Amino acid sequence: MDCLEFRRQLGAEPGRRDAAFLAHRDACPACAAAWTRAQQFERRLADALAVTPPPRLAERMLLAQATGERLARRKYLQRGLALAASAGGAFVLGRFLGTRDDDSESLRALAVAHLPGEAFALGLKQPIAVSAIEQGFLNRGIRLAASPPPDVTYVHDCPVGPYRTVHLVMQRGGLPVTVIYVVGHRNRAHDRFERAGWHGTVVPLRAGTLVAMAANPELLAGAVRDWRRSLDGPAAGGPLA
Amino acid sequence: MPVLPFVNTRQRQFEALVRAHSGELYRYAYWLCGQAALAEDLVQETLLRAWKGLEALREAEAARGWLYTILRREHARLYERVRPGLDELDEEQHAAEMAWSDPERQGSDAELRAAMLALPPKYREPLLMQVLGGYSCEEIADELGIKSNAVMVQLFRARQKLKEALSERSETNHGLS
């Protein structure tokens, strides 16, 4: 390889590592100096291009995908209704699908739909600091009345549909329990549900609503009791879920 | 017991893909279109298309190239629909979008970024693929459907133009001071 060819390759592909290229660099002081300058420029270029992605980009992308899937399922159900109507079976099926569709904007449905977007949180095992949990609530204007449960592994102030929430995950008996505390929206009554493989309970709590979800329904009562204590203070008790 | 028993394999594969590549895709998109919000839209469109066509991805190693290809096509589609005005790509706008960078990194990095955005797409695109994506000349040639020698020429000229632009700015600044 001669100097001309070396400089041509250096200008196009400064990161080349093939033997002939490196041999010329090592044998020619002028080309070695050019190579050093080229590497400096490449580092500068790489630094300049290192745009920081927006915070929580991956989570937002996953949420968009989950929302799209939900909408696609709704369209599929609506098409099913139309087909059923043409086949003369609209009444029974329509009631079923109509109920599903009406329910899709409910707090329970929105809470369940929120989970795939942050599914990674369900796998987190390391408890987080109490200060981080308190800050998560403070971000929503809420001061905890007592210490939070010790097994919280995730906290984030997420939007869930139109609601402002604090999203938490706890690990209990090796299984994740998700708690979504909805700020400023108090459900009228306790509610239980089973949806998309999740068991859940909806509990009015302080000026908001707590939604707890787990694959095992036996984990819900303890989670709600613990959060009632944290939000209402140590004296809080009674039947919960 | 699996950690996420309720999430199916396809969903898990997609999540892994998003977590591994969304940041890198964003950087590529940003330098292709020059606008932060548009870049995020491009990444979202890319990943939604990837989700719909996930079955086409046979090997995990091919994921990155596959996603880059989708993003490039999405970007091309975007330009077919809406061609941003030149005023949207001028340096002032670009400088305003540089709010993400450290104040210490303003200056020469900002000049290099402005020069990068001023590069014609035929030079900028292969350079991005090489610097951000780590593509070889042959891979870029395959992706862009041109000859490897032509890619080498474009990459050579892209770097030359960047250096020329920096040199001109440096001279201008010296002239002003």
CSV table of C-alpha atoms in Angstrom, one decimal:
chain,number,residue,atom,x,y,z
A,1,MET,CA,0.0,0.0,0.0
A,2,ASP,CA,1.3,3.5,-0.8
A,3,CYS,CA,0.7,6.8,0.9
A,4,LEU,CA,-2.0,7.9,-1.5
A,5,GLU,CA,-4.1,4.7,-1.0
A,6,PHE,CA,-3.5,4.8,2.8
A,7,ARG,CA,-4.8,8.4,2.9
A,8,ARG,CA,-7.8,7.5,0.7
A,9,GLN,CA,-8.7,4.7,3.0
A,10,LEU,CA,-8.0,6.7,6.1
A,11,GLY,CA,-10.4,9.5,5.0
A,12,ALA,CA,-13.2,7.0,4.3
A,13,GLU,CA,-12.8,4.5,7.0
A,14,PRO,CA,-10.5,5.7,9.8
A,15,GLY,CA,-11.3,2.7,12.0
A,16,ARG,CA,-9.9,0.1,9.6
A,17,ARG,CA,-7.7,-2.5,11.1
A,18,ASP,CA,-6.7,-4.7,8.2
A,19,ALA,CA,-3.0,-5.8,8.1
A,20,ALA,CA,-1.9,-3.8,5.0
A,21,PHE,CA,-3.4,-0.6,6.3
A,22,LEU,CA,-1.8,-0.9,9.7
A,23,ALA,CA,1.5,-2.0,8.3
A,24,HIS,CA,1.7,1.1,6.2
A,25,ARG,CA,0.8,3.3,9.2
A,26,ASP,CA,3.6,1.7,11.2
A,27,ALA,CA,6.1,2.1,8.4
A,28,CYS,CA,5.4,5.7,7.4
A,29,PRO,CA,5.8,8.5,10.0
A,30,ALA,CA,3.8,11.0,8.0
A,31,CYS,CA,0.9,8.7,7.5
A,32,ALA,CA,1.1,7.6,11.2
A,33,ALA,CA,0.7,11.3,12.1
A,34,ALA,CA,-2.2,11.6,9.8
A,35,TRP,CA,-3.7,8.5,11.4
A,36,THR,CA,-3.4,10.1,14.9
A,37,ARG,CA,-5.1,13.3,13.7
A,38,ALA,CA,-7.9,11.2,12.1
A,39,GLN,CA,-8.5,9.3,15.3
A,40,GLN,CA,-8.7,12.5,17.2
A,41,PHE,CA,-11.2,13.8,14.7
A,42,GLU,CA,-13.3,10.6,15.0
A,43,ARG,CA,-13.4,10.9,18.8
A,44,ARG,CA,-14.6,14.5,18.5
A,45,LEU,CA,-17.2,13.5,15.9
A,46,ALA,CA,-18.5,10.6,18.0
A,47,ASP,CA,-18.7,13.0,21.0
A,48,ALA,CA,-20.6,15.6,19.0
A,49,LEU,CA,-23.1,13.0,17.7
A,50,ALA,CA,-23.8,11.5,21.1
A,51,VAL,CA,-27.2,13.1,21.5
A,52,THR,CA,-28.8,12.1,24.8
A,53,PRO,CA,-32.2,10.4,24.1
A,54,PRO,CA,-35.2,11.8,25.9
A,55,PRO,CA,-35.8,10.4,29.4
A,56,ARG,CA,-37.6,7.1,29.6
A,57,LEU,CA,-37.7,6.8,25.8
A,58,ALA,CA,-37.9,3.0,25.9
A,59,GLU,CA,-40.8,3.0,28.3
A,60,ARG,CA,-42.7,5.5,26.2
A,61,MET,CA,-42.1,3.4,23.1
A,62,LEU,CA,-43.4,0.3,24.9
A,63,LEU,CA,-46.4,2.2,26.1
A,64,ALA,CA,-47.2,3.3,22.5
A,65,GLN,CA,-47.0,-0.3,21.4
A,66,ALA,CA,-49.2,-1.5,24.2
A,67,THR,CA,-51.7,1.2,23.5
A,68,GLY,CA,-51.7,0.4,19.8
A,69,GLU,CA,-52.3,-3.3,20.7
A,70,ARG,CA,-55.2,-2.3,22.9
A,71,LEU,CA,-56.8,-0.2,20.2
A,72,ALA,CA,-56.3,-3.0,17.7
A,73,ARG,CA,-58.1,-5.4,20.0
A,74,ARG,CA,-61.0,-3.0,20.3
A,75,LYS,CA,-61.3,-2.7,16.5
A,76,TYR,CA,-61.1,-6.5,16.3
A,77,LEU,CA,-64.0,-6.8,18.8
A,78,GLN,CA,-66.0,-4.2,17.0
A,79,ARG,CA,-65.6,-6.1,13.7
A,80,GLY,CA,-66.7,-9.2,15.5
A,81,LEU,CA,-69.8,-7.4,16.6
A,82,ALA,CA,-70.6,-6.3,13.1
A,83,LEU,CA,-70.2,-9.9,11.8
A,84,ALA,CA,-72.3,-11.2,14.6
A,85,ALA,CA,-75.0,-8.7,13.7
A,86,SER,CA,-75.1,-9.8,10.1
A,87,ALA,CA,-75.4,-13.4,11.3
A,88,GLY,CA,-78.3,-12.6,13.5
A,89,GLY,CA,-76.6,-13.1,16.8
A,90,ALA,CA,-76.0,-9.5,17.6
A,91,PHE,CA,-78.0,-9.3,20.7
A,92,VAL,CA,-76.1,-11.6,22.9
A,93,LEU,CA,-72.7,-10.9,21.5
A,94,GLY,CA,-73.4,-7.2,21.4
A,95,ARG,CA,-74.1,-7.1,25.1
A,96,PHE,CA,-70.8,-8.9,25.8
A,97,LEU,CA,-68.7,-6.8,23.5
A,98,GLY,CA,-70.4,-3.6,24.4
A,99,THR,CA,-69.6,-4.2,28.0
A,100,ARG,CA,-66.0,-4.9,27.2
A,101,ASP,CA,-65.7,-1.8,25.1
A,102,ASP,CA,-67.4,0.5,27.6
A,103,ASP,CA,-65.2,-0.9,30.3
A,104,SER,CA,-62.0,-0.2,28.4
A,105,GLU,CA,-61.6,3.4,29.7
A,106,SER,CA,-62.3,2.4,33.3
A,107,LEU,CA,-59.7,2.8,36.0
A,108,ARG,CA,-59.2,-0.9,36.3
A,109,ALA,CA,-58.8,-1.3,32.5
A,110,LEU,CA,-56.4,1.6,32.2
A,111,ALA,CA,-54.3,0.3,35.2
A,112,VAL,CA,-54.0,-3.2,33.6
A,113,ALA,CA,-53.2,-1.7,30.2
A,114,HIS,CA,-50.4,0.4,31.8
A,115,LEU,CA,-48.5,-2.7,32.9
A,116,PRO,CA,-47.0,-3.9,29.6
A,117,GLY,CA,-45.4,-0.6,29.1
A,118,GLU,CA,-43.5,-0.9,32.3
A,119,ALA,CA,-43.2,-4.7,32.4
A,120,PHE,CA,-39.5,-4.4,33.1
A,121,ALA,CA,-40.5,-3.0,36.6
A,122,LEU,CA,-42.1,-6.3,37.5
A,123,GLY,CA,-38.7,-8.0,37.3
A,124,LEU,CA,-36.9,-5.6,39.6
A,125,LYS,CA,-35.8,-7.3,42.8
A,126,GLN,CA,-33.7,-4.8,44.6
A,127,PRO,CA,-35.6,-2.7,47.2
A,128,ILE,CA,-35.3,1.0,46.6
A,129,ALA,CA,-34.6,3.7,49.2
A,130,VAL,CA,-37.4,5.0,51.4
A,131,SER,CA,-36.4,8.5,50.3
A,132,ALA,CA,-37.0,7.6,46.6
A,133,ILE,CA,-40.5,6.3,47.4
A,134,GLU,CA,-41.3,9.4,49.4
A,135,GLN,CA,-40.1,11.6,46.6
A,136,GLY,CA,-42.3,9.6,44.1
A,137,PHE,CA,-45.3,10.7,46.2
A,138,LEU,CA,-44.0,14.2,46.8
A,139,ASN,CA,-43.8,14.6,43.0
A,140,ARG,CA,-47.5,14.1,43.0
A,141,GLY,CA,-48.0,16.5,46.0
A,142,ILE,CA,-48.5,13.7,48.6
A,143,ARG,CA,-46.6,13.3,51.8
A,144,LEU,CA,-46.7,9.8,53.3
A,145,ALA,CA,-48.0,9.6,56.8
A,146,ALA,CA,-45.8,6.6,57.7
A,147,SER,CA,-42.9,4.6,56.3
A,148,PRO,CA,-43.7,2.8,53.0
A,149,PRO,CA,-43.4,-1.0,52.9
A,150,PRO,CA,-39.8,-2.2,52.8
A,151,ASP,CA,-40.1,-4.3,49.7
A,152,VAL,CA,-40.8,-1.7,47.1
A,153,THR,CA,-38.6,-2.2,44.1
A,154,TYR,CA,-39.9,0.5,41.7
A,155,VAL,CA,-41.6,3.8,41.9
A,156,HIS,CA,-42.5,6.3,39.2
A,157,ASP,CA,-45.0,9.1,38.8
A,158,CYS,CA,-46.8,7.8,35.7
A,159,PRO,CA,-49.8,9.1,33.8
A,160,VAL,CA,-52.4,6.3,33.5
A,161,GLY,CA,-55.0,7.4,31.0
A,162,PRO,CA,-56.2,10.8,32.2
A,163,TYR,CA,-55.1,10.1,35.8
A,164,ARG,CA,-52.0,11.3,37.6
A,165,THR,CA,-50.6,8.3,39.5
A,166,VAL,CA,-47.7,6.9,41.5
A,167,HIS,CA,-46.8,3.5,40.1
A,168,LEU,CA,-45.1,1.1,42.5
A,169,VAL,CA,-44.0,-2.5,42.4
A,170,MET,CA,-43.3,-4.7,45.5
A,171,GLN,CA,-41.9,-8.2,45.6
A,172,ARG,CA,-43.9,-10.6,47.8
A,173,GLY,CA,-43.1,-14.3,48.0
A,174,GLY,CA,-41.1,-14.0,44.8
A,175,LEU,CA,-44.0,-12.4,42.9
A,176,PRO,CA,-44.5,-8.8,41.8
A,177,VAL,CA,-47.4,-6.8,43.3
A,178,THR,CA,-48.2,-3.7,41.4
A,179,VAL,CA,-49.7,-0.7,43.2
A,180,ILE,CA,-51.0,2.3,41.3
A,181,TYR,CA,-52.1,5.2,43.5
A,182,VAL,CA,-54.4,7.5,41.6
A,183,VAL,CA,-54.1,11.1,42.9
A,184,GLY,CA,-57.2,13.3,43.2
A,185,HIS,CA,-59.7,10.7,41.9
A,186,ARG,CA,-61.5,8.8,44.6
A,187,ASN,CA,-63.4,5.7,43.5
A,188,ARG,CA,-66.9,5.5,45.1
A,189,ALA,CA,-66.5,2.0,46.5
A,190,HIS,CA,-64.2,-1.0,46.8
A,191,ASP,CA,-64.0,-3.1,43.7
A,192,ARG,CA,-62.3,-6.3,42.7
A,193,PHE,CA,-61.5,-7.5,39.2
A,194,GLU,CA,-59.8,-10.2,37.2
A,195,ARG,CA,-58.4,-9.1,33.8
A,196,ALA,CA,-55.7,-10.2,31.4
A,197,GLY,CA,-54.4,-12.7,33.9
A,198,TRP,CA,-54.3,-10.1,36.7
A,199,HIS,CA,-56.3,-10.1,39.9
A,200,GLY,CA,-56.9,-6.6,41.2
A,201,THR,CA,-58.6,-4.6,43.8
A,202,VAL,CA,-59.6,-0.9,43.7
A,203,VAL,CA,-59.7,0.8,47.1
A,204,PRO,CA,-60.6,4.5,47.8
A,205,LEU,CA,-57.8,5.8,50.0
A,206,ARG,CA,-57.3,9.3,51.3
A,207,ALA,CA,-58.3,11.7,48.5
A,208,GLY,CA,-57.3,9.2,45.8
A,209,THR,CA,-57.7,5.5,44.8
A,210,LEU,CA,-55.3,2.7,45.2
A,211,VAL,CA,-55.3,-0.1,42.6
A,212,ALA,CA,-53.3,-3.2,43.5
A,213,MET,CA,-52.7,-6.0,41.0
A,214,ALA,CA,-51.0,-9.4,41.3
A,215,ALA,CA,-51.1,-12.8,39.6
A,216,ASN,CA,-51.9,-14.3,43.0
A,217,PRO,CA,-55.0,-12.7,44.6
A,218,GLU,CA,-53.9,-13.6,48.1
A,219,LEU,CA,-51.2,-11.0,47.9
A,220,LEU,CA,-53.5,-8.1,47.5
A,221,ALA,CA,-54.9,-7.7,51.0
A,222,GLY,CA,-51.5,-7.3,52.6
A,223,ALA,CA,-50.4,-4.9,50.0
A,224,VAL,CA,-53.4,-2.7,50.4
A,225,ARG,CA,-53.1,-2.9,54.2
A,226,ASP,CA,-49.5,-1.7,54.1
A,227,TRP,CA,-50.2,1.2,51.8
A,228,ARG,CA,-53.2,2.2,53.8
A,229,ARG,CA,-50.9,2.4,56.8
A,230,SER,CA,-48.3,4.4,54.8
A,231,LEU,CA,-50.9,6.9,53.4
A,232,ASP,CA,-53.2,7.2,56.4
A,233,GLY,CA,-50.8,6.6,59.3
A,234,PRO,CA,-50.0,3.8,61.7
A,235,ALA,CA,-53.5,3.8,63.2
A,236,ALA,CA,-55.2,2.8,60.0
A,237,GLY,CA,-56.5,-0.7,59.9
A,238,GLY,CA,-59.7,-2.7,59.3
A,239,PRO,CA,-60.8,-4.7,56.4
A,240,LEU,CA,-59.1,-3.6,53.3
A,241,ALA,CA,-59.4,-5.5,50.1
B,1,MET,CA,-41.0,-19.7,37.4
B,2,PRO,CA,-40.4,-17.1,34.7
B,3,VAL,CA,-40.0,-13.5,36.0
B,4,LEU,CA,-42.7,-12.2,33.7
B,5,PRO,CA,-45.1,-15.2,33.4
B,6,PHE,CA,-47.9,-13.2,31.8
B,7,VAL,CA,-45.8,-11.6,29.0
B,8,ASN,CA,-45.7,-13.8,25.9
B,9,THR,CA,-42.4,-14.6,24.1
B,10,ARG,CA,-43.1,-12.1,21.3
B,11,GLN,CA,-43.7,-9.3,23.7
B,12,ARG,CA,-40.6,-10.1,25.6
B,13,GLN,CA,-38.5,-10.2,22.4
B,14,PHE,CA,-39.9,-6.8,21.5
B,15,GLU,CA,-39.2,-5.3,24.8
B,16,ALA,CA,-35.6,-6.5,24.7
B,17,LEU,CA,-35.3,-5.0,21.2
B,18,VAL,CA,-36.7,-1.7,22.4
B,19,ARG,CA,-34.5,-1.5,25.5
B,20,ALA,CA,-31.4,-2.5,23.5
B,21,HIS,CA,-31.8,-0.2,20.5
B,22,SER,CA,-34.2,2.7,21.1
B,23,GLY,CA,-31.4,5.1,22.3
B,24,GLU,CA,-29.2,4.3,19.3
B,25,LEU,CA,-32.1,4.6,16.9
B,26,TYR,CA,-33.0,8.0,18.4
B,27,ARG,CA,-29.5,9.3,17.8
B,28,TYR,CA,-29.6,8.1,14.2
B,29,ALA,CA,-33.0,9.5,13.7
B,30,TYR,CA,-32.0,12.8,15.2
B,31,TRP,CA,-29.1,13.3,12.9
B,32,LEU,CA,-31.1,12.2,9.9
B,33,CYS,CA,-33.9,14.7,10.5
B,34,GLY,CA,-32.3,17.3,12.7
B,35,GLN,CA,-35.3,17.7,15.1
B,36,ALA,CA,-35.8,16.1,18.5
B,37,ALA,CA,-39.5,15.7,18.4
B,38,LEU,CA,-39.5,14.4,14.8
B,39,ALA,CA,-36.7,12.0,15.8
B,40,GLU,CA,-38.8,10.5,18.6
B,41,ASP,CA,-41.8,10.1,16.2
B,42,LEU,CA,-39.5,8.3,13.7
B,43,VAL,CA,-38.3,5.9,16.4
B,44,GLN,CA,-41.8,5.3,17.5
B,45,GLU,CA,-43.0,4.5,13.9
B,46,THR,CA,-39.9,2.3,13.4
B,47,LEU,CA,-40.6,0.3,16.5
B,48,LEU,CA,-44.3,-0.1,15.8
B,49,ARG,CA,-43.4,-1.4,12.4
B,50,ALA,CA,-40.9,-3.7,13.9
B,51,TRP,CA,-43.5,-5.0,16.3
B,52,LYS,CA,-45.9,-5.7,13.4
B,53,GLY,CA,-43.2,-7.5,11.5
B,54,LEU,CA,-41.3,-9.2,14.3
B,55,GLU,CA,-41.7,-12.6,12.8
B,56,ALA,CA,-39.5,-11.5,9.9
B,57,LEU,CA,-36.6,-11.1,12.3
B,58,ARG,CA,-34.9,-14.5,12.4
B,59,GLU,CA,-31.7,-13.8,14.2
B,60,ALA,CA,-31.1,-11.5,17.2
B,61,GLU,CA,-27.8,-10.4,15.6
B,62,ALA,CA,-29.6,-9.0,12.6
B,63,ALA,CA,-31.9,-6.8,14.7
B,64,ARG,CA,-29.9,-3.7,14.6
B,65,GLY,CA,-29.5,-3.6,10.8
B,66,TRP,CA,-33.1,-4.5,10.4
B,67,LEU,CA,-34.2,-1.6,12.7
B,68,TYR,CA,-31.9,0.8,10.9
B,69,THR,CA,-33.4,-0.2,7.6
B,70,ILE,CA,-36.9,0.4,8.9
B,71,LEU,CA,-35.9,3.7,10.3
B,72,ARG,CA,-34.3,4.9,7.0
B,73,ARG,CA,-37.5,3.9,5.1
B,74,GLU,CA,-39.7,5.7,7.6
B,75,HIS,CA,-37.5,8.8,7.3
B,76,ALA,CA,-37.8,8.6,3.5
B,77,ARG,CA,-41.6,8.2,3.8
B,78,LEU,CA,-41.7,11.2,6.0
B,79,TYR,CA,-39.9,13.2,3.5
B,80,GLU,CA,-42.3,12.1,0.8
B,81,ARG,CA,-45.2,13.4,2.9
B,82,VAL,CA,-43.8,16.5,4.5
B,83,ARG,CA,-40.6,18.1,3.4
B,84,PRO,CA,-39.5,20.3,6.3
B,85,GLY,CA,-38.7,23.9,5.2
B,86,LEU,CA,-35.2,25.0,5.1
B,87,ASP,CA,-36.0,27.4,7.9
B,88,GLU,CA,-36.7,24.4,10.1
B,89,LEU,CA,-33.2,23.1,9.6
B,90,ASP,CA,-31.2,26.3,9.9
B,91,GLU,CA,-28.6,26.7,12.4
B,92,GLU,CA,-30.6,28.9,14.7
B,93,GLN,CA,-33.2,26.2,15.1
B,94,HIS,CA,-30.5,23.6,15.5
B,95,ALA,CA,-28.7,25.7,18.2
B,96,ALA,CA,-32.0,26.0,20.1
B,97,GLU,CA,-32.4,22.2,20.0
B,98,MET,CA,-29.0,21.8,21.6
B,99,ALA,CA,-30.4,22.5,25.0
B,100,TRP,CA,-29.6,18.9,25.9
B,101,SER,CA,-25.9,19.3,25.7
B,102,ASP,CA,-23.7,20.3,28.6
B,103,PRO,CA,-22.8,24.0,28.6
B,104,GLU,CA,-19.1,22.9,28.6
B,105,ARG,CA,-19.7,21.0,25.4
B,106,GLN,CA,-21.0,24.0,23.5
B,107,GLY,CA,-18.4,25.6,21.3
B,108,SER,CA,-16.5,23.2,19.1
B,109,ASP,CA,-19.0,20.4,19.5
B,110,ALA,CA,-21.8,22.7,18.6
B,111,GLU,CA,-19.9,23.8,15.5
B,112,LEU,CA,-19.3,20.2,14.5
B,113,ARG,CA,-23.0,19.4,15.0
B,114,ALA,CA,-24.1,22.4,12.9
B,115,ALA,CA,-21.6,21.3,10.2
B,116,MET,CA,-23.0,17.8,10.4
B,117,LEU,CA,-26.6,19.0,9.8
B,118,ALA,CA,-25.5,21.2,7.0
B,119,LEU,CA,-24.0,18.2,5.1
B,120,PRO,CA,-26.1,17.0,2.1
B,121,PRO,CA,-28.0,13.8,2.9
B,122,LYS,CA,-25.9,11.7,0.5
B,123,TYR,CA,-22.8,12.4,2.6
B,124,ARG,CA,-24.5,12.6,6.0
B,125,GLU,CA,-26.3,9.3,5.8
B,126,PRO,CA,-23.4,7.0,5.2
B,127,LEU,CA,-21.3,8.8,7.7
B,128,LEU,CA,-24.0,8.4,10.4
B,129,MET,CA,-24.3,4.7,9.5
B,130,GLN,CA,-20.6,4.3,10.0
B,131,VAL,CA,-20.0,6.5,13.1
B,132,LEU,CA,-23.3,5.7,15.0
B,133,GLY,CA,-24.1,2.3,13.6
B,134,GLY,CA,-20.6,0.9,13.2
B,135,TYR,CA,-21.3,-0.2,9.6
B,136,SER,CA,-18.5,-1.1,7.2
B,137,CYS,CA,-18.3,0.4,3.8
B,138,GLU,CA,-19.6,-2.8,2.3
B,139,GLU,CA,-22.6,-2.9,4.6
B,140,ILE,CA,-23.4,0.7,3.9
B,141,ALA,CA,-23.2,-0.1,0.2
B,142,ASP,CA,-25.6,-3.0,0.6
B,143,GLU,CA,-28.0,-0.9,2.6
B,144,LEU,CA,-27.9,2.1,0.3
B,145,GLY,CA,-27.9,0.1,-2.9
B,146,ILE,CA,-24.7,1.7,-4.2
B,147,LYS,CA,-21.2,0.4,-4.9
B,148,SER,CA,-18.7,0.2,-2.1
B,149,ASN,CA,-16.3,2.5,-3.9
B,150,ALA,CA,-19.0,5.1,-4.1
B,151,VAL,CA,-19.6,4.8,-0.4
B,152,MET,CA,-15.8,5.3,0.3
B,153,VAL,CA,-15.9,8.5,-1.8
B,154,GLN,CA,-18.9,9.8,0.0
B,155,LEU,CA,-17.4,9.1,3.4
B,156,PHE,CA,-14.1,10.7,2.4
B,157,ARG,CA,-15.9,13.8,1.1
B,158,ALA,CA,-18.2,13.9,4.2
B,159,ARG,CA,-15.2,14.2,6.5
B,160,GLN,CA,-13.5,16.7,4.2
B,161,LYS,CA,-16.6,18.9,4.2
B,162,LEU,CA,-16.9,18.7,8.0
B,163,LYS,CA,-13.2,19.7,8.4
B,164,GLU,CA,-13.6,22.5,5.9
B,165,ALA,CA,-16.7,23.8,7.6
B,166,LEU,CA,-14.9,23.8,11.0
B,167,SER,CA,-11.9,25.5,9.5
B,168,GLU,CA,-14.0,28.2,7.9
B,169,ARG,CA,-15.8,28.8,11.2
B,170,SER,CA,-12.6,29.0,13.1
B,171,GLU,CA,-11.2,31.5,10.6
B,172,THR,CA,-14.5,33.6,10.9
B,173,ASN,CA,-14.2,33.5,14.7
B,174,HIS,CA,-10.6,34.6,14.6
B,175,GLY,CA,-11.6,37.4,12.2
B,176,LEU,CA,-14.2,38.7,14.6
B,177,SER,CA,-12.1,38.6,17.7
